[in-house]
XYZ file of C-alpha atoms in Angstrom:
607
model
C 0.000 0.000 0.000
C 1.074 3.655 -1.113
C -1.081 5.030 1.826
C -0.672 4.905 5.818
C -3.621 6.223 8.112
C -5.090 9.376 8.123
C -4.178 10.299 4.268
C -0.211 10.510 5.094
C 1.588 8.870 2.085
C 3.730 6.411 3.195
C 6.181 5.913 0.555
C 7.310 8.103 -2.633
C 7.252 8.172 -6.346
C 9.370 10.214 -8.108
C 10.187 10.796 -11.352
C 14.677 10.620 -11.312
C 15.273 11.153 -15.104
C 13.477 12.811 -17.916
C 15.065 11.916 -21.518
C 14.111 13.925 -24.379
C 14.844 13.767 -28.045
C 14.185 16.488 -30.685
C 11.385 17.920 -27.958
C 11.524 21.730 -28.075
C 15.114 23.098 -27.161
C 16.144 19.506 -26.158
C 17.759 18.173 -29.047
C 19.212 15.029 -27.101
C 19.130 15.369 -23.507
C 18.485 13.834 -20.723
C 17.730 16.009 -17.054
C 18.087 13.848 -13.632
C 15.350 15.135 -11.114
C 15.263 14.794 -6.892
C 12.591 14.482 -5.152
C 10.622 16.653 -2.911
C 10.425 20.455 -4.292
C 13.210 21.641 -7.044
C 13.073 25.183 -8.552
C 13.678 25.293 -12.018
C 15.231 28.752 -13.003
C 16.537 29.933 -16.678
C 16.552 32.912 -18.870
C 13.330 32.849 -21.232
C 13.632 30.345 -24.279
C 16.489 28.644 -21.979
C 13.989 26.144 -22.083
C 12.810 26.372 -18.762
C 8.767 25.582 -19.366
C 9.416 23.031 -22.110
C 10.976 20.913 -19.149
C 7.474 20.924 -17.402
C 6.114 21.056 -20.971
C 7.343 17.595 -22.177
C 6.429 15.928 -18.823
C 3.103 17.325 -19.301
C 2.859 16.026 -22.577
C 4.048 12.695 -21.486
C 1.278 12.441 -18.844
C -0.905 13.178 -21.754
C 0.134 11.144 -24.148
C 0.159 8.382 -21.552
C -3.191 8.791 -20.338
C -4.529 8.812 -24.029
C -3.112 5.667 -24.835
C -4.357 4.104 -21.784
C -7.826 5.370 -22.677
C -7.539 3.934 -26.360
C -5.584 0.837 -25.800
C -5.861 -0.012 -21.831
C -2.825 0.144 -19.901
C -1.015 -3.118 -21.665
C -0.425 -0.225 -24.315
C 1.810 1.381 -22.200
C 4.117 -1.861 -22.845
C 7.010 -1.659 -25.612
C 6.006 -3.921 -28.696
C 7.212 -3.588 -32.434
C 4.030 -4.032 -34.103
C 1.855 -1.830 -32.435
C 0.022 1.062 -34.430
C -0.352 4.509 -32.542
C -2.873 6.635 -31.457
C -3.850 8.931 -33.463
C -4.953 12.261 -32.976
C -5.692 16.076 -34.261
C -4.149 19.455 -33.160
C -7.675 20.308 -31.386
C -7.521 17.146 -29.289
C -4.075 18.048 -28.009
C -4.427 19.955 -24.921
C -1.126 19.752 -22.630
C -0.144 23.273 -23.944
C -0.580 25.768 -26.386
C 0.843 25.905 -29.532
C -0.114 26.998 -33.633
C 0.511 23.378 -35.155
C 1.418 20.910 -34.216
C 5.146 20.459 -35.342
C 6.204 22.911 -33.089
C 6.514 20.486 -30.588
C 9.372 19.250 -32.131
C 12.831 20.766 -32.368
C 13.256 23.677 -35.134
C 10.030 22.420 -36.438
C 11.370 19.339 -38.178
C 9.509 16.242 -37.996
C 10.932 14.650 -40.822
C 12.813 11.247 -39.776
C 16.358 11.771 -39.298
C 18.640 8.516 -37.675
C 15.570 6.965 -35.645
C 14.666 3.022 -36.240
C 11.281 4.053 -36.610
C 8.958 6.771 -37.466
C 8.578 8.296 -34.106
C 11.292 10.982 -34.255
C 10.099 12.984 -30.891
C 10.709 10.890 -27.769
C 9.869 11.832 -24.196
C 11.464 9.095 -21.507
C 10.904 8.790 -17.794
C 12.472 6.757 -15.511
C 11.863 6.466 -11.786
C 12.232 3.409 -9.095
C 9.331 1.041 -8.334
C 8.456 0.222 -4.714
C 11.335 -2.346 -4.586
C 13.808 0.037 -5.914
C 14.199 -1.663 -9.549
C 14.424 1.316 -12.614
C 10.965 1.383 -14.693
C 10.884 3.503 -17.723
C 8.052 4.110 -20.166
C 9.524 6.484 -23.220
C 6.707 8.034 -25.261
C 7.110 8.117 -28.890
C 5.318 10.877 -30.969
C 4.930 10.935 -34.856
C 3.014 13.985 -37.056
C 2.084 12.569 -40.614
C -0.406 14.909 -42.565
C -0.824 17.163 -39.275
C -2.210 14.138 -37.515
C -0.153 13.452 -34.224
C 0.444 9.152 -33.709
C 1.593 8.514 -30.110
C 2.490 5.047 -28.578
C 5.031 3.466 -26.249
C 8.732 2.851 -27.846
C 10.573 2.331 -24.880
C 9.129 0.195 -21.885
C 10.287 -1.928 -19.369
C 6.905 -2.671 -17.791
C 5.580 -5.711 -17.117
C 2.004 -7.331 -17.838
C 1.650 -8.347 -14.128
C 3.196 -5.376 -12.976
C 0.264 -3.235 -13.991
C -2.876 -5.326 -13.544
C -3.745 -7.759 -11.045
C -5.646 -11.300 -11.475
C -8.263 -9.698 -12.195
C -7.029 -7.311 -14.933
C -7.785 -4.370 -13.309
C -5.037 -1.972 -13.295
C -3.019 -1.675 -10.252
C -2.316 1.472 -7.913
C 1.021 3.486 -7.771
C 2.892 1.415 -10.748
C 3.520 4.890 -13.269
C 4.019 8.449 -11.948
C 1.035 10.478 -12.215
C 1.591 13.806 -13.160
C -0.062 16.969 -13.294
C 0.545 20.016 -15.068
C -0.530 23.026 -13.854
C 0.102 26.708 -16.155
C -1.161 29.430 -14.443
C -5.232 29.242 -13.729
C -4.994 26.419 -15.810
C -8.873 25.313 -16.625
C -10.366 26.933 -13.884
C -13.799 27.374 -14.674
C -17.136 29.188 -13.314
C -19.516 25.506 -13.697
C -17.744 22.168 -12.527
C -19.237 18.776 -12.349
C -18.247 16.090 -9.733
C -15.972 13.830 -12.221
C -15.156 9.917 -11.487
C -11.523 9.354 -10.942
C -11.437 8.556 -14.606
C -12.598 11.847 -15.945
C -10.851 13.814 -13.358
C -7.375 11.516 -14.750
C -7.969 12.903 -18.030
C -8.578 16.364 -17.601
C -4.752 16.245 -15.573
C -3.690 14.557 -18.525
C -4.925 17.036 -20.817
C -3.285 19.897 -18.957
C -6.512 20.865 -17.259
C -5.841 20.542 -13.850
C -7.481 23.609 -12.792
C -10.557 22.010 -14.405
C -10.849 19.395 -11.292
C -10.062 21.761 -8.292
C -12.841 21.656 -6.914
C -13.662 17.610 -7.537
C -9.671 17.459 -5.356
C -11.508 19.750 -3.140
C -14.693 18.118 -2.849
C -13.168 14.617 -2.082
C -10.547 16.110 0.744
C -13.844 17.611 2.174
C -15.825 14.446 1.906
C -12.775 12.555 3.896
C -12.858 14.948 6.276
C -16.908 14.544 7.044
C -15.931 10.636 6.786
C -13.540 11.025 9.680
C -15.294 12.908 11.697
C -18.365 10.844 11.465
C -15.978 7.961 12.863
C -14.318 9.666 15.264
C -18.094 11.336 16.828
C -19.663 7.980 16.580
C -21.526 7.110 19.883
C -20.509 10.712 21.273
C -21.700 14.140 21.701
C -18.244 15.583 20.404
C -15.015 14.186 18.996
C -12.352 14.252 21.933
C -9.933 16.805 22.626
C -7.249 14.612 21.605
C -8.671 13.097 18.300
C -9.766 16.789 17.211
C -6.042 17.937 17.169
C -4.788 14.378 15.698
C -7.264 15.250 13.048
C -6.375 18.897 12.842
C -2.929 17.651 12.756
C -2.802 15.115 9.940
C -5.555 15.713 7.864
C -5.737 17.125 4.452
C -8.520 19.585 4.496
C -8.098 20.810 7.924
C -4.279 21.610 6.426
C -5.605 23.584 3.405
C -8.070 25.517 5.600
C -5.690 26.508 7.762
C -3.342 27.526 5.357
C -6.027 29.293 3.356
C -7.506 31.176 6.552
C -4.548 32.132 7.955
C -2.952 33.221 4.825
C -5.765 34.692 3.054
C -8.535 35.343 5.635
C -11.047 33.302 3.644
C -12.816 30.072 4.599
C -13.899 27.673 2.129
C -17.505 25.945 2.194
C -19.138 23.438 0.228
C -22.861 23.580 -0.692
C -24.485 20.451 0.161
C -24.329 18.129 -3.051
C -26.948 15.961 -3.914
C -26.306 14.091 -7.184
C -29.786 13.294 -8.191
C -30.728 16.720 -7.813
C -27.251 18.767 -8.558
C -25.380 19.654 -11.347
C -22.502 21.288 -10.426
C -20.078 21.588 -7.117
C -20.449 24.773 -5.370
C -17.254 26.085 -3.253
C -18.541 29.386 -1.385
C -15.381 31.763 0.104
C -16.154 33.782 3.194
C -14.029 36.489 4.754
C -13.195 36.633 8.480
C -10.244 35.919 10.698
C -8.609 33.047 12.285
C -8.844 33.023 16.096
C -7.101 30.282 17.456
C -8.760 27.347 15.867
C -11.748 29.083 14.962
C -12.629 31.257 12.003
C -14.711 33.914 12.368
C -16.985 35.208 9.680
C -17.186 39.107 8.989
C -20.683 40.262 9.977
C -23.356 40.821 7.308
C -20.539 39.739 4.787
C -22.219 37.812 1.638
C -20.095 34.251 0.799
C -19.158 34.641 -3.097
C -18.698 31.935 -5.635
C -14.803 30.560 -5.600
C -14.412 32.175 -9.348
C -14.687 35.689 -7.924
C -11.664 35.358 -6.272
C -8.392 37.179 -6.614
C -6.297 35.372 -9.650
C -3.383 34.977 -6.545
C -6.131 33.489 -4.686
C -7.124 31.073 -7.239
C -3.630 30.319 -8.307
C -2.927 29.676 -4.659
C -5.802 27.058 -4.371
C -4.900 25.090 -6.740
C -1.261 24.381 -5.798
C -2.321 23.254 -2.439
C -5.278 21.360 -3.833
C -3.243 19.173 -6.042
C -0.257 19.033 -3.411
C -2.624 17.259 -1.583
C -4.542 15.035 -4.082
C -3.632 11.041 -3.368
C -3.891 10.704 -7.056
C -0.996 13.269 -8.045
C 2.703 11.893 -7.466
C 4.552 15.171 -9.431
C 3.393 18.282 -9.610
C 4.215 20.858 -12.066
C 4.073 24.353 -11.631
C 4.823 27.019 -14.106
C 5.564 30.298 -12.457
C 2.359 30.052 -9.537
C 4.053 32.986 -8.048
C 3.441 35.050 -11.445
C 0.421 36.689 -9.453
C 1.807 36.766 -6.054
C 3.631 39.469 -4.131
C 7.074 38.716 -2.755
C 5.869 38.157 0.512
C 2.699 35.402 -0.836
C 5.252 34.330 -2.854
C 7.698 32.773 0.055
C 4.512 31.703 2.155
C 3.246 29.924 -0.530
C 6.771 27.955 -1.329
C 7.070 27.233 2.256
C 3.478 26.375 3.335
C 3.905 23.705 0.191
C 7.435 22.614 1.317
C 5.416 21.441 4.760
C 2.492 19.721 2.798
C 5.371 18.405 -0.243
C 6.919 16.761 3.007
C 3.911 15.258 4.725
C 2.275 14.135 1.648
C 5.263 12.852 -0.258
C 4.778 14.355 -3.391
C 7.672 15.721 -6.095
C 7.355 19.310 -7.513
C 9.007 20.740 -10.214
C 8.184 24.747 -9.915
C 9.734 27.406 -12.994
C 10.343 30.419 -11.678
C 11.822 33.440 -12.632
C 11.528 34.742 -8.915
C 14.744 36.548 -6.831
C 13.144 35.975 -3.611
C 12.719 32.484 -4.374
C 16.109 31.336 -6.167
C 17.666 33.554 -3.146
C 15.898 31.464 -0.583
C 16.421 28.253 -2.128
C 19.320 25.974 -1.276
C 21.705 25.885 -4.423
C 21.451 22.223 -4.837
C 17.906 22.343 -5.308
C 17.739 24.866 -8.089
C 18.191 23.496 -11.419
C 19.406 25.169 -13.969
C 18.393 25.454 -17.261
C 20.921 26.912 -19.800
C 21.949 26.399 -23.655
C 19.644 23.496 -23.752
C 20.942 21.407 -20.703
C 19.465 21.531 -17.182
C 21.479 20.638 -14.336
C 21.565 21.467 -10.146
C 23.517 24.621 -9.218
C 27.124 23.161 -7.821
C 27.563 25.412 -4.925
C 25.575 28.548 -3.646
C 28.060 31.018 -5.385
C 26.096 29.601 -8.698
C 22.864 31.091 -7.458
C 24.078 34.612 -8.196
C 24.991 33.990 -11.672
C 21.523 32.700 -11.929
C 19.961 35.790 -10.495
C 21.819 37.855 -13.028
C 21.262 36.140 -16.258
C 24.549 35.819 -16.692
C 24.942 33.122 -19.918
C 22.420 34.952 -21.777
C 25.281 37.221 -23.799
C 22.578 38.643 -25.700
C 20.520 40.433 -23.199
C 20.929 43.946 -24.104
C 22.212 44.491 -20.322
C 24.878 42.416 -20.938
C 25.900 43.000 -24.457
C 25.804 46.863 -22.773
C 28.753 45.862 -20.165
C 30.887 43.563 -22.507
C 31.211 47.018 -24.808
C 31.706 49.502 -21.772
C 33.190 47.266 -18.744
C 32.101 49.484 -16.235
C 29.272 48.762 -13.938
C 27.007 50.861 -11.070
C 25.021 48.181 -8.981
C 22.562 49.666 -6.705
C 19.498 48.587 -5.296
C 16.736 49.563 -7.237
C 15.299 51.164 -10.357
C 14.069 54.146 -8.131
C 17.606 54.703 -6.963
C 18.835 55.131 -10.771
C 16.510 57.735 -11.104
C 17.234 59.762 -8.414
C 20.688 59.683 -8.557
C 20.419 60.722 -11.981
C 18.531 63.623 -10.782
C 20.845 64.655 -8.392
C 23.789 64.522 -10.688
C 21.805 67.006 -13.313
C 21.254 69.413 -9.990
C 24.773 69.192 -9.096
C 26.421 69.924 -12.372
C 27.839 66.312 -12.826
C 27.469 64.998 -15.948
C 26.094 61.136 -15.682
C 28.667 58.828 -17.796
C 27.409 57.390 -21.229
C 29.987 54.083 -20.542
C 28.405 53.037 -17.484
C 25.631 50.046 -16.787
C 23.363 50.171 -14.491
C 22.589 47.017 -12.368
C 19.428 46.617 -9.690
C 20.746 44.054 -7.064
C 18.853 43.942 -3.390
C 20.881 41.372 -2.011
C 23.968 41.726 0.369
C 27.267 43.168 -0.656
C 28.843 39.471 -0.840
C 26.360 38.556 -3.390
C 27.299 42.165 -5.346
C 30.695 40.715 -4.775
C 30.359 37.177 -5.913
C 28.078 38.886 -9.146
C 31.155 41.020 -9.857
C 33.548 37.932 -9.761
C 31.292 35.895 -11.808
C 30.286 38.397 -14.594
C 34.040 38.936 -15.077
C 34.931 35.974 -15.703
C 33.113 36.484 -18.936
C 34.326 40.024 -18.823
C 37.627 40.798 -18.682
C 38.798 44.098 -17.606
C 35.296 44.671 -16.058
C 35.037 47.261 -13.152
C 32.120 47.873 -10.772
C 31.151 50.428 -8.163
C 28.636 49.222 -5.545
C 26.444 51.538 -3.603
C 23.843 50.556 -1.163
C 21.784 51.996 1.925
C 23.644 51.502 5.298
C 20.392 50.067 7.037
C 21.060 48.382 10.427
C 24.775 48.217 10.161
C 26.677 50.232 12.414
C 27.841 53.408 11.343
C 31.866 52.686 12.117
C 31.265 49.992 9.014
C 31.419 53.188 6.834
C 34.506 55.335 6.219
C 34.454 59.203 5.232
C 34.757 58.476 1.359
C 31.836 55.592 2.061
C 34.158 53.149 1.441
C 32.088 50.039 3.209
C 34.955 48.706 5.700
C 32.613 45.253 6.447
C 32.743 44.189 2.691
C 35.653 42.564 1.265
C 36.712 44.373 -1.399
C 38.099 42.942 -4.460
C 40.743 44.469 -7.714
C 38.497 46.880 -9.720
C 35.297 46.583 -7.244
C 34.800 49.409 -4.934
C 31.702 48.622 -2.578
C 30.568 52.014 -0.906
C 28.068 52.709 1.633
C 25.829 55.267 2.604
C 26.792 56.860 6.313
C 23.516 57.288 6.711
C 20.490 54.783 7.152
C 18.602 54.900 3.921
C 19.419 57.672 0.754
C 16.024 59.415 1.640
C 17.815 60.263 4.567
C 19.747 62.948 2.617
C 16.540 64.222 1.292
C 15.091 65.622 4.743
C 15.548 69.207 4.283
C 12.953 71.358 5.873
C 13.153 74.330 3.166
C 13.376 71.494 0.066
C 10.682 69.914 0.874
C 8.748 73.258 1.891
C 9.824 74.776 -1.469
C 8.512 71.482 -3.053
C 5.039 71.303 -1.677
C 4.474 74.990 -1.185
C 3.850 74.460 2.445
C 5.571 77.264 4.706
C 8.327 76.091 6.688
C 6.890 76.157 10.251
C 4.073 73.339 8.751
C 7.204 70.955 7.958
C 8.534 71.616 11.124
C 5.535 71.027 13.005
C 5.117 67.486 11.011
C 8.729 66.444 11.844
C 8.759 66.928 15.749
C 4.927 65.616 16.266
C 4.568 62.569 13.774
C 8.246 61.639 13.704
C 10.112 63.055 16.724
C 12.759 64.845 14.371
C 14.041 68.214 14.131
C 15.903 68.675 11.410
C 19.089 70.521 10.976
C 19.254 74.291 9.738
C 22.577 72.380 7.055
C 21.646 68.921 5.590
C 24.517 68.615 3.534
C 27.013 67.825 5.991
C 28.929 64.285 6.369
C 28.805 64.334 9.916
C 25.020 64.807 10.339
C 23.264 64.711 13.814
C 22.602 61.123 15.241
C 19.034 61.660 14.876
C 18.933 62.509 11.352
C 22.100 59.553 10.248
C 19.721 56.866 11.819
C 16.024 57.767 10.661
C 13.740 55.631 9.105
C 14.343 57.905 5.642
C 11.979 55.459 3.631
C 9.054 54.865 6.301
C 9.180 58.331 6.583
C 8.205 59.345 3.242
C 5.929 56.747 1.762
C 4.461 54.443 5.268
C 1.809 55.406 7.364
C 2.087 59.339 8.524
C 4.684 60.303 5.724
C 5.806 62.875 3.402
C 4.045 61.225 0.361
C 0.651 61.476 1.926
C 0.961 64.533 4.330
C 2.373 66.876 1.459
C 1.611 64.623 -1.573
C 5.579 64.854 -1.995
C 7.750 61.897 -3.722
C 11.972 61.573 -2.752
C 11.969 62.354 -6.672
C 10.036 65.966 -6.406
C 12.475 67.199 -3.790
C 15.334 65.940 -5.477
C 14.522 68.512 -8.530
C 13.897 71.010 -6.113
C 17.930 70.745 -5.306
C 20.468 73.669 -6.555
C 24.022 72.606 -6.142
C 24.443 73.830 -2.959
C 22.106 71.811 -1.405
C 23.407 68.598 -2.642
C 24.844 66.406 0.432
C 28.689 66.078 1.295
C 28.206 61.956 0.757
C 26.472 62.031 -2.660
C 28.810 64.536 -4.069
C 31.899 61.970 -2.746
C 29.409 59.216 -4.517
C 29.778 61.156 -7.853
C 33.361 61.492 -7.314
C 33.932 57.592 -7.826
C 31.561 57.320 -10.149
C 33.361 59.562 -12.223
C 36.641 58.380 -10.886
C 35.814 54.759 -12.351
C 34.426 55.949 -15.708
C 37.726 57.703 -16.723
């Protein structure tokens, strides 16, 4: 058995090797795959998606030929004819025709035996820890698509019983999820054999609420048992439940998360069409969710497309019938914060439930967070695990993809600014045309948030590529102590390296150089006294008669420059001021000590 009490999956399948041959970008590759959760990162057309792509296909193709030809089709023979099919009938992904599945479009036979010349192979270990494989084969003749097995070392008795009815947990089942894939307004409960071939087809979204509906229905089923002769399930058996079970999981995760509680409409099949999933809005005290008062429950469609996406992760993450899951960028409509609670609220559930996950991403706060050796890599058509966490950063900045214009930029110029954000471009910029200093055509720009030893490791690795490359690194000072900062803003914690300068602002964030009582009078046309006033009762500040000095007063070095003017009581909606207006309001003379020794370097390194 596959499955231990209370839903927790006792062993798992995982899919160790993918082959492919003339699928997409993949020429003639093969990809080895871990279990649990792997992030699969790559520049666009690295061939990133066709990864989850061809095992989507596979499922499909696999599930169709079971359909057709029962699951003794899924065993290698030399005389068996193919299934045939049209473009319309070929749902795994999206595409014009049907040849551009294949490898520069060619379907024409080239060296193979037969006439399937695109091949999709996976191999993974059975309960007894022998190799299976079952390699699709996939032919287009007249724009009609033939698929069959050509590669199989299944057994008869391996996948039915006495009986001939097939036999649980032999083949991975997969599921391929694009973003909102199939989610739709009307859903009818499906038998397991419907719901099977929407997931083959690429429609996963098409069955949340069937996953859904049968996690719920275990959950009535178990508490029925466990309340059976009693008023109320014991204390003890109520958090066992709580603890182990699948729906309780999802609602938890789901009302904690999202402050929304998922109900079911009673279901009645001789008198129902259609499952209906209600969401309510409330809050999660302790173990009990509260509704909103007088708020209406709304249809599970209505939800937020981050919502949605969300939901359907978790609900195939925990469906018994789904061994790998693939995702293709679920964080695409999630902030960076929703996008780290959804990774690790599905590491916990991956873990308990046993399942594999394969989940593109072109996310920093994810690859960041990630352990190197479980990001793989996809680059000039070959995908393998980072080798060390020094690898991550070269992933982070595209580096192999020469023809980014970014990076064709630095090869010509070899010089290189790397600050923090887009924003901070800008207003530097600004400052520079204030202060007379003319901005340098030869320099690149780079937006980096992470820590000056990842600037540093980004530096070493883009020069590799690079020679004669030079950088200048600038970021905000933050929580670091002050002594970390010297009076040219060299930073003293970083280790600095030939031809990369990291700097450091002495105070806590750049706005901090912007909080000039007659600037940012002059830029809202409020009189003086009014900024004053706002300072010393919503911020505790006075500010000094001369911002411009190095050596600035305590309280002014260590502000919070960037709550101040865009959270809560701040410039932005007190004066309806941006850092950018006041930084036009500058003349020269009002430009601080620290930017001008900024410019200096800048210039310094662009000589």
């Amino acid at each position: 058995m596959r499955w231990g009490g209370g839903n927790i999956k006792t062993e798992q399948m995982y899919i160790k090797k993918v082959s492919f041959h003339r699928f997409k970008q993949f020429r003639s590759q093969d990809a080895s795959l871990l279990e649990g959760i792997s992030l699969v990162v790559g520049a666009n057309n690295s061939g990133k998606s066709s990864i989850l792509q061809a095992l989507g296909t596979w499922q499909f193709c696999k599930t169709l030929i079971e359909i057709e030809k029962g699951r003794l089709g899924w065993l290698e023979t030399k005389t068996k004819s193919g299934v045939g099919l049209g473009i319309v009938d070929f749902t795994p992904l999206q595409i014009p025709s049907l040849k551009h599945l294949w490898t520069n479009l060619k379907t024409a036979k080239e060296k193979e035996k037969d006439g399937y010349t695109l091949k999709i192979g996976v191999f993974w270990d059975n309960e007894h820890g022998d190799e299976r494989h079952l390699e699709i084969g996939l032919s287009l003749a007249n724009d009609r698509l033939f698929v069959k097995a050509t590669s199989s070392n299944l057994s008869e008795d391996e996948l039915l019983d006495e009986a001939g009815d097939p036999k649980m947990g032999v083949v991975p089942q997969v599921a391929y999820l694009p973003p909102l894939a199939g989610i739709t307004d009307r859903e009818a409960l499906l038998t397991p054999a419907m719901r099977e071939r929407m997931i083959g087809q690429g429609l996963s979204g098409a069955v949340v609420r069937n996953v859904l509906y049968d996690l719920y229905t275990e959950n009535r089923r178990r508490r029925d048992e466990l309340g059976a002769g009693r008023s109320k399930i014991k204390t003890s058996d109520l958090k066992e439940l709580r603890r182990t079970d699948s729906w309780e999981l999802l609602l938890r995760t789901v009302q904690s998360t999202f402050g929304t509680d998922l109900r079911f409409q009673n279901f009645n099949e001789r008198y129902h069409s259609y499952l209906r999933l209600e969401c309510v809005k409330g809050r999660l005290e302790g173990t009990v969710f509260k509704k909103y008062p007088k708020y209406n429950a709304r249809d599970l469609m209505v939800e937020g497309s981050g919502f949605l996406q969300w939901l359907s992760v978790f609900a195939l993450a925990l469906s018994p019938e789904i061994d790998v899951i693939l995702l293709d960028e679920p964080d695409a409509h999630l902030n960076a914060a929703l996008q780290k609670e959804l990774v690790d609220a599905l590491g916990e559930m991956v873990e308990r439930e046993r399942k594999q996950v394969l989940l593109a991403t072109h996310s920093p706060e994810l690859i960041r967070t990630f352990d190197h050796d479980r990001v793989l890599s996809v680059r000039e058509q070959k995908a393998k695990y980072l080798n060390d966490a020094e690898d991550k950063i070269g992933v982070l900045a595209g580096i192999g993809t020469v023809h980014t214009p970014k990076l064709h930029a630095l090869i010509q110029n070899k010089r290189m600014l790397i600050v923090e954000g887009v924003s901070d471009e800008r207003f530097l910029k600004i400052i520079a045309q204030r202060a007379g200093v003319a901005w340098p055509e030869n320099i690149v720009t780079w937006f980096w948030t992470g820590k000056v030893s990842e600037r540093r490791q980004l530096f070493l690795q883009l020069k590799k590529e690079i020679p004669g490359l030079k950088a200048l690194s600038i970021r905000d000072r933050d929580d670091e102590p002050v002594s970390t900062v010297s009076a040219d803003l060299t930073d003293t914690s970083a280790t600095q390296e030939l031809d990369f300068l990291a700097l450091k602002w002495r105070r806590r964030h750049i706005e901090n150089y912007l909080l000039s009582v007659d600037l940012i009078a002059k830029t809202s046309g409020k009189d003086t006294a009014e900024i004053t006033s706002f300072f010393a009762s919503s911020h505790s500040i006075v500010l000094p008669d001369d911002n411009t000095l190095s050596e600035i007063v305590p309280a002014i070095r260590d502000a919070h420059g960037k709550d101040i003017f865009n959270k809560g009581d701040c410039i932005k909606s007190k004066f309806s001021v941006t850092r950018d207006d006041v930084a036009k309001a500058f003349s020269n003379d009002d430009v601080p000590a620290d930017i001008k020794k900024f410019f200096d370097h800048m210039v310094e390194l662009c000589k």
